[in-house]
Short mmCIF file of C-alpha atoms and ligand atoms in Angstrom, two decimals:
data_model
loop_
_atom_site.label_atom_id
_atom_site.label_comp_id
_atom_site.label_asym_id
_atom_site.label_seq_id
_atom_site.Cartn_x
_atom_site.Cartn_y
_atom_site.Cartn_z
CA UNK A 1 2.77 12.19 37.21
CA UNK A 2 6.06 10.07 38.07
CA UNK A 3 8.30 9.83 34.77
CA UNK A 4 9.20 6.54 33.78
CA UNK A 5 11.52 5.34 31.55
CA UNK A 6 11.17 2.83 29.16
CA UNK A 7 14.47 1.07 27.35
CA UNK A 8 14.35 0.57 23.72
CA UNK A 9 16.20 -1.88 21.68
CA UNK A 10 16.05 -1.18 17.96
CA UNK A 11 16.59 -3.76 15.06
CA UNK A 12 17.81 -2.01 12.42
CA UNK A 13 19.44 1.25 11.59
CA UNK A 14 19.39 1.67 8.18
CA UNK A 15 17.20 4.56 6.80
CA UNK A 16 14.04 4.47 9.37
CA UNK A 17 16.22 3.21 12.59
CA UNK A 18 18.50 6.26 12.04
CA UNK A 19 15.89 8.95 11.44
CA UNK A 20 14.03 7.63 14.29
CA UNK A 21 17.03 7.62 16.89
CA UNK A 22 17.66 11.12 15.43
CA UNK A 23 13.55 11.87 16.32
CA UNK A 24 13.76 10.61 19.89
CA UNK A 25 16.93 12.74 20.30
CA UNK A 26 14.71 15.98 19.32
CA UNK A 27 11.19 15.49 20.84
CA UNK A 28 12.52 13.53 23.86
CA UNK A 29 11.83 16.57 26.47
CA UNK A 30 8.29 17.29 24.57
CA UNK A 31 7.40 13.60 25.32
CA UNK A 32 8.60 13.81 28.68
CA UNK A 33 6.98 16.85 29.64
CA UNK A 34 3.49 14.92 27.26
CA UNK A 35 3.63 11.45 28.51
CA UNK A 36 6.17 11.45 31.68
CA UNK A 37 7.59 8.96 29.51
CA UNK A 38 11.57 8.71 29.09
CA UNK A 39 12.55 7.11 26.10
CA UNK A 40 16.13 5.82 25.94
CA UNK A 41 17.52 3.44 23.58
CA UNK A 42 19.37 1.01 25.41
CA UNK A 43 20.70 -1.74 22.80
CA UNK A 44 20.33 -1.94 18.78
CA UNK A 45 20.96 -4.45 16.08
CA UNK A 46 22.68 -4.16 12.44
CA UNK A 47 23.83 -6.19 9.80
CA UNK A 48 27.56 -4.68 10.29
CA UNK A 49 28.98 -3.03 13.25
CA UNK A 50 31.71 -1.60 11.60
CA UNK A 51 29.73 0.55 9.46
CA UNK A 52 29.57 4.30 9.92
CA UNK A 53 25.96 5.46 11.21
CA UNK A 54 24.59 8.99 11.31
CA UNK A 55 23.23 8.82 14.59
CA UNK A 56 25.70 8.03 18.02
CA UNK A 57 25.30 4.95 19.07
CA UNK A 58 27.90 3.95 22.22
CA UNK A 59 29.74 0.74 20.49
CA UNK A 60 28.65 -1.44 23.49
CA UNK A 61 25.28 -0.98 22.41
CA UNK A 62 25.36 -2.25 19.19
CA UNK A 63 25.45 -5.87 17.86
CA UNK A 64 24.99 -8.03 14.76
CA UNK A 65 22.67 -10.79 17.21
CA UNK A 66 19.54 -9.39 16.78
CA UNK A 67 18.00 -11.82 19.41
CA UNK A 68 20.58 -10.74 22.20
CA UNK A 69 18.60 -6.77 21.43
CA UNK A 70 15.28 -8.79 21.78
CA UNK A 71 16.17 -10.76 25.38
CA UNK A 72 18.19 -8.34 26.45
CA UNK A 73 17.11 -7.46 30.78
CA UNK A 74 17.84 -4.02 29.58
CA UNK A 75 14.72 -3.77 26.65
CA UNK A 76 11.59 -3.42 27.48
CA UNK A 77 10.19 -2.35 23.89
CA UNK A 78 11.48 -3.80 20.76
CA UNK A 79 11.76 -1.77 17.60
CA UNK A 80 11.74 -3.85 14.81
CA UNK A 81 13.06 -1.65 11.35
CA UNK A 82 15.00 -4.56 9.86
CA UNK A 83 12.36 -5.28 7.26
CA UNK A 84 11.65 -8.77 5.70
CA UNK A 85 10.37 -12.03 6.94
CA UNK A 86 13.31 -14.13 8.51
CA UNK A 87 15.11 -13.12 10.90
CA UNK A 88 12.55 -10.70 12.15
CA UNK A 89 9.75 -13.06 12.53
CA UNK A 90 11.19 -14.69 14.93
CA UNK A 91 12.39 -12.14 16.41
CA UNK A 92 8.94 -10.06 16.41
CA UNK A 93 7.40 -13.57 18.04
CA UNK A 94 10.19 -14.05 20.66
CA UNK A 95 9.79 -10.00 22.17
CA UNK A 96 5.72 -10.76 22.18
CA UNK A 97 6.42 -14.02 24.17
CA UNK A 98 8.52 -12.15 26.37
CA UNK A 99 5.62 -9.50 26.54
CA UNK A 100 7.61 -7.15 25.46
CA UNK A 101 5.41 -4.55 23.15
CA UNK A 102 7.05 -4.17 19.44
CA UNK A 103 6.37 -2.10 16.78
CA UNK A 104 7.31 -2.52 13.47
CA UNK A 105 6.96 -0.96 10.06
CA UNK A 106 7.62 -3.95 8.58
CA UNK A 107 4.57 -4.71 5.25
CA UNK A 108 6.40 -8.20 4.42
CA UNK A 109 5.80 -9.62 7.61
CA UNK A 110 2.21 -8.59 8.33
CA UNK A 111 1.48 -9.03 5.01
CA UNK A 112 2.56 -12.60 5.46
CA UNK A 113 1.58 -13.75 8.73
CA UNK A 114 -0.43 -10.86 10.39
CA UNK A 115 -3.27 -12.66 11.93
CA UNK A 116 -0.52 -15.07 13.81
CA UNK A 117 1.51 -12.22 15.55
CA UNK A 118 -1.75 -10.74 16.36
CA UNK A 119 -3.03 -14.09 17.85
CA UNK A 120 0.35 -14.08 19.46
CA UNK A 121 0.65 -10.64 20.99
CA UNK A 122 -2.90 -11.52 22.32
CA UNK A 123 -1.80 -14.74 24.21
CA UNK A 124 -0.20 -15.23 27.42
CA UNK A 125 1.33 -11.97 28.30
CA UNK A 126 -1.10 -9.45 25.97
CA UNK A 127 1.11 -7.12 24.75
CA UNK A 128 1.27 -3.96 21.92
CA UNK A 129 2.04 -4.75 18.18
CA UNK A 130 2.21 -1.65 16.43
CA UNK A 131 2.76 -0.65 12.62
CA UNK A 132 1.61 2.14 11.80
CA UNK A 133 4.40 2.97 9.32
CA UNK A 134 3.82 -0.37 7.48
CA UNK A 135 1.39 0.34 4.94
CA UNK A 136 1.44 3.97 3.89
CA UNK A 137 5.06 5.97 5.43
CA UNK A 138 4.20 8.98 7.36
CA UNK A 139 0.09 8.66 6.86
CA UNK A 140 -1.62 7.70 9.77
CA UNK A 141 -3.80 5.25 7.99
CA UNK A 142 -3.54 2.24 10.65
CA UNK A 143 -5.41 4.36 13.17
CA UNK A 144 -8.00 5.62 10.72
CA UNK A 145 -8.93 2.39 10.03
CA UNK A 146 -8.74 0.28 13.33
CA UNK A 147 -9.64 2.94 15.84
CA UNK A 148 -11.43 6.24 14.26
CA UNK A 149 -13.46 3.97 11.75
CA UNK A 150 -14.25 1.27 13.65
CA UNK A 151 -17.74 1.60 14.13
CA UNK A 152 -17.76 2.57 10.23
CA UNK A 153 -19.40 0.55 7.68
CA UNK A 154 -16.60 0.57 5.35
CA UNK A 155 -16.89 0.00 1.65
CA UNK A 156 -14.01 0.63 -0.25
CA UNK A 157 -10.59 2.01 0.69
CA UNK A 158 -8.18 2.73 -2.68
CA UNK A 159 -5.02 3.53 -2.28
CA UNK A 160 -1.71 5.31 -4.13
CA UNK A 161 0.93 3.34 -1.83
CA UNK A 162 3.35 3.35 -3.96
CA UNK A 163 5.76 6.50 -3.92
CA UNK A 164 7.68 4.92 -6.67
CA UNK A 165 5.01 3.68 -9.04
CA UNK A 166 2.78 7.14 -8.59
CA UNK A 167 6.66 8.76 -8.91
CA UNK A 168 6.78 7.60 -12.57
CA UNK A 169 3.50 8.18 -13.81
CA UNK A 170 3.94 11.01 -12.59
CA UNK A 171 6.57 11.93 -15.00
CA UNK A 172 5.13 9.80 -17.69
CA UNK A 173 2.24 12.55 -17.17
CA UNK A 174 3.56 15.76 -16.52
CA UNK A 175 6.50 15.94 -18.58
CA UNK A 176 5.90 13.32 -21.32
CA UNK A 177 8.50 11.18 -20.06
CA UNK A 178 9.14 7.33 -21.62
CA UNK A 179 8.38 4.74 -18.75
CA UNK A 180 12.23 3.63 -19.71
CA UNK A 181 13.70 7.14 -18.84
CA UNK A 182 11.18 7.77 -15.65
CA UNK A 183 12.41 4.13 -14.32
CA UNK A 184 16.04 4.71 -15.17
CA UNK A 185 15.18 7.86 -13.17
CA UNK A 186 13.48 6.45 -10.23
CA UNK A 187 14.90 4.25 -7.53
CA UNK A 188 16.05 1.04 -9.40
CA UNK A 189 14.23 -0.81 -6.44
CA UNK A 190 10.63 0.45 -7.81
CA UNK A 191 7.88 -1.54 -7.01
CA UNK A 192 6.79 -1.52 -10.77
CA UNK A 193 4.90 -5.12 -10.60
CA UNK A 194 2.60 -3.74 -7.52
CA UNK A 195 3.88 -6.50 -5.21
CA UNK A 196 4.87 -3.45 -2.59
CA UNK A 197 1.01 -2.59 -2.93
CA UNK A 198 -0.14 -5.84 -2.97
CA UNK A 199 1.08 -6.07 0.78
CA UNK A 200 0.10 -3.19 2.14
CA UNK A 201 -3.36 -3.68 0.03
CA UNK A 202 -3.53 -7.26 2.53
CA UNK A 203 -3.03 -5.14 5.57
CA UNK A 204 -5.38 -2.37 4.43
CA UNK A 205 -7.48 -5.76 4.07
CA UNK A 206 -6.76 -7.46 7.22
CA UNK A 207 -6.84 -4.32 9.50
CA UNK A 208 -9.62 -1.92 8.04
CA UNK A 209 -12.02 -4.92 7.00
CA UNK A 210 -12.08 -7.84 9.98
CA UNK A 211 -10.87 -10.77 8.11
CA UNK A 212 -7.63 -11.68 7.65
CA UNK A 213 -5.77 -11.33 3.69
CA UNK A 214 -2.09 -11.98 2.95
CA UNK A 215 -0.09 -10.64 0.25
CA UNK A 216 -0.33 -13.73 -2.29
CA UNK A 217 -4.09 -13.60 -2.34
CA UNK A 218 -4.07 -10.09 -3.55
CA UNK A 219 -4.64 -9.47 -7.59
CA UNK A 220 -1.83 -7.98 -9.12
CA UNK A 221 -1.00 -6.37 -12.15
CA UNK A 222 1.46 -3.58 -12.23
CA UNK A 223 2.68 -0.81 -14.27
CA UNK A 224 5.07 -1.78 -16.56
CA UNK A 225 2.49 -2.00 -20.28
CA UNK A 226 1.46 1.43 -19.53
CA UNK A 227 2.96 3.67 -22.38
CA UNK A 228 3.04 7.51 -22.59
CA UNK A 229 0.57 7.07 -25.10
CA UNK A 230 -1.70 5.37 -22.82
CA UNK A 231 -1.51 8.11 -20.57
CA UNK A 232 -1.48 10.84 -22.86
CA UNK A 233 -4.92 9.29 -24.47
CA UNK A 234 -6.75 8.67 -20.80
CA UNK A 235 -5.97 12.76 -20.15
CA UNK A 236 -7.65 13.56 -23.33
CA UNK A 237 -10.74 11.59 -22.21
CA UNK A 238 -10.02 13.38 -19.17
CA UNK A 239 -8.50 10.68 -16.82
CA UNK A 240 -5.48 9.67 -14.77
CA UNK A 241 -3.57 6.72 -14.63
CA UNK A 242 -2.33 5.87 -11.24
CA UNK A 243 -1.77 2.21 -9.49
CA UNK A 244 -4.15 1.60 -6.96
CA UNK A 245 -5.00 -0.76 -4.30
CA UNK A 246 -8.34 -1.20 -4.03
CA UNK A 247 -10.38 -3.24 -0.82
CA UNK A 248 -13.31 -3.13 -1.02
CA UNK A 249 -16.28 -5.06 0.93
CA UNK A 250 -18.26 -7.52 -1.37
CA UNK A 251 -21.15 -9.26 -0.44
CA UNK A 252 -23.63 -9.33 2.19
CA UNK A 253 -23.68 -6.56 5.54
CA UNK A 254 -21.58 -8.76 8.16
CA UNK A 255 -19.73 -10.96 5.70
CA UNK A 256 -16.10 -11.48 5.58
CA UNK A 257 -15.75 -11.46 1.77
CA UNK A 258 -13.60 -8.63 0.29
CA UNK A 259 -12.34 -8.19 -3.03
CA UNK A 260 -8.29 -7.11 -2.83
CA UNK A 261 -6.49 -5.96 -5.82
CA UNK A 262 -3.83 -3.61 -7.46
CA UNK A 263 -3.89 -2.63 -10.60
CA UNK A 264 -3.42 0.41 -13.02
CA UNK A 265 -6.38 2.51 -13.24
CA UNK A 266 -7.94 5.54 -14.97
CA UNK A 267 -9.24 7.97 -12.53
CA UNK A 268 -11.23 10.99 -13.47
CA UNK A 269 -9.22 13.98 -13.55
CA UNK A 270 -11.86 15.34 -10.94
CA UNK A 271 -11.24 12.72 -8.36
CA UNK A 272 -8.73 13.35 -5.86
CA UNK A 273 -6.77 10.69 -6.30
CA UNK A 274 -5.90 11.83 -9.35
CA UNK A 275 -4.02 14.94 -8.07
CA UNK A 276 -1.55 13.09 -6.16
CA UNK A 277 1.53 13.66 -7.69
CA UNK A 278 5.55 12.12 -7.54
CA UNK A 279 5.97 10.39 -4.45
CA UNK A 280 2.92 11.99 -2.61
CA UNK A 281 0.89 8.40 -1.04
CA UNK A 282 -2.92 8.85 -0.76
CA UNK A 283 -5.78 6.96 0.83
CA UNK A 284 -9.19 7.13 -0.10
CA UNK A 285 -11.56 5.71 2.11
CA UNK A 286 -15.11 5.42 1.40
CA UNK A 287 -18.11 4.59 3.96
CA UNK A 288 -21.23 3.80 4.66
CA UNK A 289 -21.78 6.91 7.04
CA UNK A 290 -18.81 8.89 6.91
CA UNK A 291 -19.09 9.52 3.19
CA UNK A 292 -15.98 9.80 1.46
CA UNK A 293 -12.19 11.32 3.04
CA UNK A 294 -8.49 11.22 1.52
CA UNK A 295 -5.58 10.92 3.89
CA UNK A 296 -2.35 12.22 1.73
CA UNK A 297 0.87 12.47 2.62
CA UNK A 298 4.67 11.39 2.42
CA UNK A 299 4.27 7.42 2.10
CA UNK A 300 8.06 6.81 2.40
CA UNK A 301 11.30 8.42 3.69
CA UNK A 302 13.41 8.55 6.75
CA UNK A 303 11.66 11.08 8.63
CA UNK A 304 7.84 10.45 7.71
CA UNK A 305 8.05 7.04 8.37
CA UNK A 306 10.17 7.54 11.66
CA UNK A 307 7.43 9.85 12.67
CA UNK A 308 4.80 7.06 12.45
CA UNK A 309 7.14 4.75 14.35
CA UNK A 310 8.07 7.41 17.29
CA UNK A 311 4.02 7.90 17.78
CA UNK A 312 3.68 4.08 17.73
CA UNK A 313 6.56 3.93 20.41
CA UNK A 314 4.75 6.40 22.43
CA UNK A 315 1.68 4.37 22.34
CA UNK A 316 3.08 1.37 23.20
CA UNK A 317 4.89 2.91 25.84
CA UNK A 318 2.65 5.05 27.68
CA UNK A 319 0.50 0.88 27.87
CA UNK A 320 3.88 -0.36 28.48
CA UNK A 321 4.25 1.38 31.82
CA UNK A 322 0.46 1.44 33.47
CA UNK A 323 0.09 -2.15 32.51
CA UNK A 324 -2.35 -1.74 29.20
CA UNK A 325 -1.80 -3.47 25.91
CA UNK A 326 -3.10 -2.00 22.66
CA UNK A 327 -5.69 -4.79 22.18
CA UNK A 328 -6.75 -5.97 19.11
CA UNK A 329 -8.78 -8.89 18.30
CA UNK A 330 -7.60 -12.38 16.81
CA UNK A 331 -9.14 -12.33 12.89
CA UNK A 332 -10.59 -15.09 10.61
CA UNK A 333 -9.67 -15.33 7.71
CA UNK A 334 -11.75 -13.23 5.13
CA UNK A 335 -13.38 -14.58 2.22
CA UNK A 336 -11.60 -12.84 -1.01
CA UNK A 337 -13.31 -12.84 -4.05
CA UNK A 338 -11.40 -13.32 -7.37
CA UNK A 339 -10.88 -10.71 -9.84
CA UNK A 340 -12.47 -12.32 -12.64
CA UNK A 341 -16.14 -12.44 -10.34
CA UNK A 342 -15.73 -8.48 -10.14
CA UNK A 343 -17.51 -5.98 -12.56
CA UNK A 344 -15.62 -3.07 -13.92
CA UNK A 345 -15.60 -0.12 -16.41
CA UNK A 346 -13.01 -0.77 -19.10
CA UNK A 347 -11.09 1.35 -21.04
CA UNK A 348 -10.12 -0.44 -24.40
CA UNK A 349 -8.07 0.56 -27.45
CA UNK A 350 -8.66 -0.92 -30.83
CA UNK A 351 -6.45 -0.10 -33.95
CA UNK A 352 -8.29 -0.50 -37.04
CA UNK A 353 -8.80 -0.04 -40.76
CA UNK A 354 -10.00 3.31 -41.55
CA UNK A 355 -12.95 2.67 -43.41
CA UNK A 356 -17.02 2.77 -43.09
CA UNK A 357 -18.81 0.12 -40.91
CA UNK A 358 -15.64 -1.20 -39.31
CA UNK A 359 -16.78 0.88 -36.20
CA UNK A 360 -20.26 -0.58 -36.26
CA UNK A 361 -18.89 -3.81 -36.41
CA UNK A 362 -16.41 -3.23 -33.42
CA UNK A 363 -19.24 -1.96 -31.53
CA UNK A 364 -21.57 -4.75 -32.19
CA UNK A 365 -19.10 -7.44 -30.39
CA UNK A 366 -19.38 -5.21 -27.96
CA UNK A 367 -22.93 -5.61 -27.45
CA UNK A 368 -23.35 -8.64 -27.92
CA UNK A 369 -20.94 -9.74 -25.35
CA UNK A 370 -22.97 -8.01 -22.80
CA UNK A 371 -20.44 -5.08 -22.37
CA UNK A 372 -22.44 -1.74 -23.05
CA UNK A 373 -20.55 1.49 -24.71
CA UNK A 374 -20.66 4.60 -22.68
CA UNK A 375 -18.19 6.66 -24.91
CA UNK A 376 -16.39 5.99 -27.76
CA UNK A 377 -13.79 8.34 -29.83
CA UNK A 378 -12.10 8.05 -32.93
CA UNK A 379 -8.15 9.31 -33.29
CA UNK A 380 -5.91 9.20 -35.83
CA UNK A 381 -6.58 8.32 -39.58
CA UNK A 382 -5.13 5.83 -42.60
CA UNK A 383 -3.15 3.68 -40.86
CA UNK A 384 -3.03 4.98 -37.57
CA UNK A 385 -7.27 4.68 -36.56
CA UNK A 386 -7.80 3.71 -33.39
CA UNK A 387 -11.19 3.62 -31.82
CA UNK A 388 -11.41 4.65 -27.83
CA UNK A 389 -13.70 2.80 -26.14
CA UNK A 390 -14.77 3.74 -22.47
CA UNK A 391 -17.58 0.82 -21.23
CA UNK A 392 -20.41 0.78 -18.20
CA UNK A 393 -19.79 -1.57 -15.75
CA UNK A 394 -19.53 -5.05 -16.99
CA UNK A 395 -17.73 -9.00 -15.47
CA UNK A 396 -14.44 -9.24 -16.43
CA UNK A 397 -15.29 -12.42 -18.49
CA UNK A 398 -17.58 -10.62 -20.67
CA UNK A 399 -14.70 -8.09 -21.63
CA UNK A 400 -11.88 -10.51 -21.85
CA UNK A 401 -14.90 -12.78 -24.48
CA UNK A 402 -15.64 -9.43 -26.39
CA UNK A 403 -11.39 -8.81 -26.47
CA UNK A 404 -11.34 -12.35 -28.19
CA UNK A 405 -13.72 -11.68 -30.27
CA UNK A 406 -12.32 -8.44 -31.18
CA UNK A 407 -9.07 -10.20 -32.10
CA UNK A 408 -10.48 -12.25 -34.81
CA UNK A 409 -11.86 -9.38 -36.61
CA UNK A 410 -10.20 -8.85 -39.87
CA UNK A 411 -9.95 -5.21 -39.65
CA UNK A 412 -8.73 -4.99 -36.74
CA UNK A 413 -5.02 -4.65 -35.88
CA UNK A 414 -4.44 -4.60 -32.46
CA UNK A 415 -5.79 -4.33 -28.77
CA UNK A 416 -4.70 -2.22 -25.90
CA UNK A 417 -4.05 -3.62 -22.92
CA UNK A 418 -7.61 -2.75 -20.81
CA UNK A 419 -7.90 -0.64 -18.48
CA UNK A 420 -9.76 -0.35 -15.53
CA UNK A 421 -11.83 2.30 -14.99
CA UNK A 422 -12.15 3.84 -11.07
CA UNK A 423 -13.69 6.82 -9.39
CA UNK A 424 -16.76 7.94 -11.10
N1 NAP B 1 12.52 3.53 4.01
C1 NAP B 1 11.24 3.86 4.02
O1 NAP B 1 10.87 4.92 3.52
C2 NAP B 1 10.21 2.95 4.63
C3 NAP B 1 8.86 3.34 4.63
C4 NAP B 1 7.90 2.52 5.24
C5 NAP B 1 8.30 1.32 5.80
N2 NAP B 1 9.63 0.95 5.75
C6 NAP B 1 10.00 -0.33 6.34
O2 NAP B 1 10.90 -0.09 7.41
C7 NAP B 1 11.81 -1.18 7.51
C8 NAP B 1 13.24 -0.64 7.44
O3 NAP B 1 13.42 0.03 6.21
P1 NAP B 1 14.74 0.87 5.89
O4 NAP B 1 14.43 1.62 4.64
O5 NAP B 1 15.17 1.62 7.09
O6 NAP B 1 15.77 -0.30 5.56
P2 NAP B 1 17.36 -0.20 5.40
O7 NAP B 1 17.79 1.21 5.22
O8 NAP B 1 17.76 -1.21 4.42
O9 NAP B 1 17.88 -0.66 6.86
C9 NAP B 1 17.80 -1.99 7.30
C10 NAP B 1 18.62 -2.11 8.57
O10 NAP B 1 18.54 -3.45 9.05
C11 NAP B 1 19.85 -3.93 9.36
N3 NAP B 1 19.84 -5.39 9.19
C12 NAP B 1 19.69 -6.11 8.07
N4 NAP B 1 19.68 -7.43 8.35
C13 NAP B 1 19.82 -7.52 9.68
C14 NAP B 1 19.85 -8.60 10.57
N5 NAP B 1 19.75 -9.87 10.16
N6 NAP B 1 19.98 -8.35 11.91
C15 NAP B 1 20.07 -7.08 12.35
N7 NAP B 1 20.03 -6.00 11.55
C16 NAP B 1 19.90 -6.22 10.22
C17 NAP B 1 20.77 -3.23 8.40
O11 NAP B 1 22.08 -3.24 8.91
P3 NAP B 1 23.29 -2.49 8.18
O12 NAP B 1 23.00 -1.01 8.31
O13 NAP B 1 24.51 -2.88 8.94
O14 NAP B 1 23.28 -2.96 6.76
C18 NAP B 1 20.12 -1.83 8.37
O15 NAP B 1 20.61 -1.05 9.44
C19 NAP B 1 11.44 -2.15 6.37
O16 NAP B 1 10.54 -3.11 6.86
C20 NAP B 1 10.73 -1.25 5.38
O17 NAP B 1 9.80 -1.94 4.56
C21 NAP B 1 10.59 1.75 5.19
#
């Protein structure tokens, strides 16, 4: 086989450009020897020139004109690791017009306007968008879901793809930590309101399910109510509380209609997810006739995610040069159905007055809001009662009419925040 090379030019070297360059450098012989491709990276872009890098870069190379990387006669691929919507956009839709493959890792911008760059690296000159690293790091979820699966009857996929979030319920968890001092401890970028999730939950969406889902469609709610008490009561009852992205296929065989959400959740202690710990991402992916798998790894980080890109940069390269684009079809947009049409179990906490038949009474609004009890436990005493309640399945307008009604009860003092319950 004749080696050929093929020029990169890389937007951005921040954290993922630089561990990739640094990747390339290490495996380039293995993918040589592999693919009889030779990768060389012949132009990149940064915000500042001046600043120092890790990685040698020859100064001609570099510039702050992202577009000159993009048309420049010596690129064939573009490598887009800028991250955000504008400038890259345009710059993802100006390589693809050029048919010049990209890959990005970019959530944002396919969480945004996905199905149009895929209808655009479809037209005129079909060429490669890649992202593997977009939605969870170093996991190869992208191929799971658009190549391995593909033939799969896919009903839910759920999701920890959130290193930060999972990071401080993690220590919330395992060493009794105040959400204050596990934030102050985390990165002060943390995703805490799930809208990181929410993307990559419209991707998981867009690219696992057939029908197109962007990021503002997605339910969110993220993890900022949840208190150490929370969590400490949900491991008692022998759960986990971990923020999750759940797709999941609603509806009829065939239809487009998914439900997309992220939101805390309590997760049996048995389920898998709820062993993923710190920064650790999982995927759980369940289907019609493969059953149940987890994919688990390192969601985030330099080297993980540059790992994801390099593979996608082999892809794309080894179509680049015998004339093959990674095809993938234009998508409709899906039908998403909104969170209040969904049934859940709840988890509910009501602080009451310690005295007989206040329980009773709970219970009966309850029932009579069509929300069945399947456990209930009583902590604390005097002043401190609290009743546990763990429900069947049941609409969220019946439990948000039951929490009203709950409210105007005399004895009783206050309502947890609900929560979701997942994984049984
Ligand atoms: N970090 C991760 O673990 C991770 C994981 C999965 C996906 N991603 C995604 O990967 C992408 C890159 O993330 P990152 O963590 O590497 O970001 P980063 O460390 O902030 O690096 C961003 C790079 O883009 C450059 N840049 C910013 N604006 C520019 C512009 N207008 N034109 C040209 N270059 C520009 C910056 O230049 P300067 O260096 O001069 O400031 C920097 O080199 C994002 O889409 C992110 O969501 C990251």
């Amino acid at each position: 086989m004749a080696n050929s090379q093929v020029r990169l030019g890389i937007l951005g070297l921040g954290t993922v450009g630089q561990a990739l360059i640094a990747l390339i450098d290490e495996q380039h012989g293995t993918i040589l020897e592999r693919t009889g491709i030779d990768l060389i990276v012949t132009k990149a872009a940064v915000r500042d020139v001046n600043k120092p890098r890790e990685v040698d870069i020859a100064a001609g190379s570099l510039t702050a004109d992202g577009m000159e990387v993009v048309e420049s006669e010596y690129v064939d691929m573009v490598v887009e690791l800028v991250g955000g919507i504008e400038p890259t956009k345009t710059y993802v839709e100006r390589a693809l017009e050029l048919g010049k493959p990209v890959v990005t890792a970019n959530k944002e911008l396919l969480a945004a306007h996905g199905a149009e760059l895929f209808t655009a690296a479809a037209d005129g000159i079909e060429t490669s968008l890649l992202f593997e690293a977009a939605v969870a790091g170093g996991i190869p979820l992208m191929r799971a879901l658009e190549q391995s699966l593909r033939g799969e009857p896919l009903q839910r996929v759920m999701g920890i793809v959130n290193g930060t979030t999972n990071y401080i319920l993690s220590q919330m968890s395992d060493h009794g930590a105040s959400y204050a001092d596990a934030l102050a401890e985390a990165d002060p970028t943390a995703d805490v309101d799930g809208h990181d999730a929410a993307a990559k939950a419209a991707i998981i969406a867009t690219v696992g399910f057939g029908g197109s889902v962007t990021s503002s469609q997605v339910a969110v709610e993220g993890i900022s109510n949840i208190t150490a008490d929370d969590i400490g009561a949900a491991r008692s009852m022998g759960y986990a509380i971990k923020l999750l992205a759940i797709v999941e296929h609603v509806g009829q065989p065939g239809d487009l209609e998914v439900a997309v959400r992220v939101h805390p959740a309590m997760v049996p202690l048995t389920h898998p997810l709820a062993s993923v710990r710190d920064s650790f991402n999982a995927v759980f992916i369940e289907g019609g006739a493969v059953g149940e798998l987890m994919l688990y790894g390192r969601g985030a980080g330099g080297r993980p995610t540059g790992s994801a890109v390099l593979g996608d940069v082999i892809e794309a390269a080894v179509g680049f040069v015998s004339g093959r684009a990674h095809a993938r079809p234009s998508v409709a947009p899906a039908q998403v159905r909104p969170l209040a049409d969904l049934r859940s179990a709840f988890y509910v906490e009501v602080k009451v007055t310690d005295q007989p038949g206040v329980l009773a009474t709970v219970a009966g609004v309850f029932g009579s809001n069509n929300v069945s009890i399947k456990s209930m436990e009583q902590r604390g005493s005097d002043a401190d009662a609290r009743l546990l309640f763990i429900t069947h399945e049941a609409s969220e307008g019946d439990l948000a009419a039951t929490l009203t009604k709950l409210a105007e009860l005399e004895d009783v003092h206050d309502i947890g925040i609900p929560l979701r319950v997942i994984g049984h």
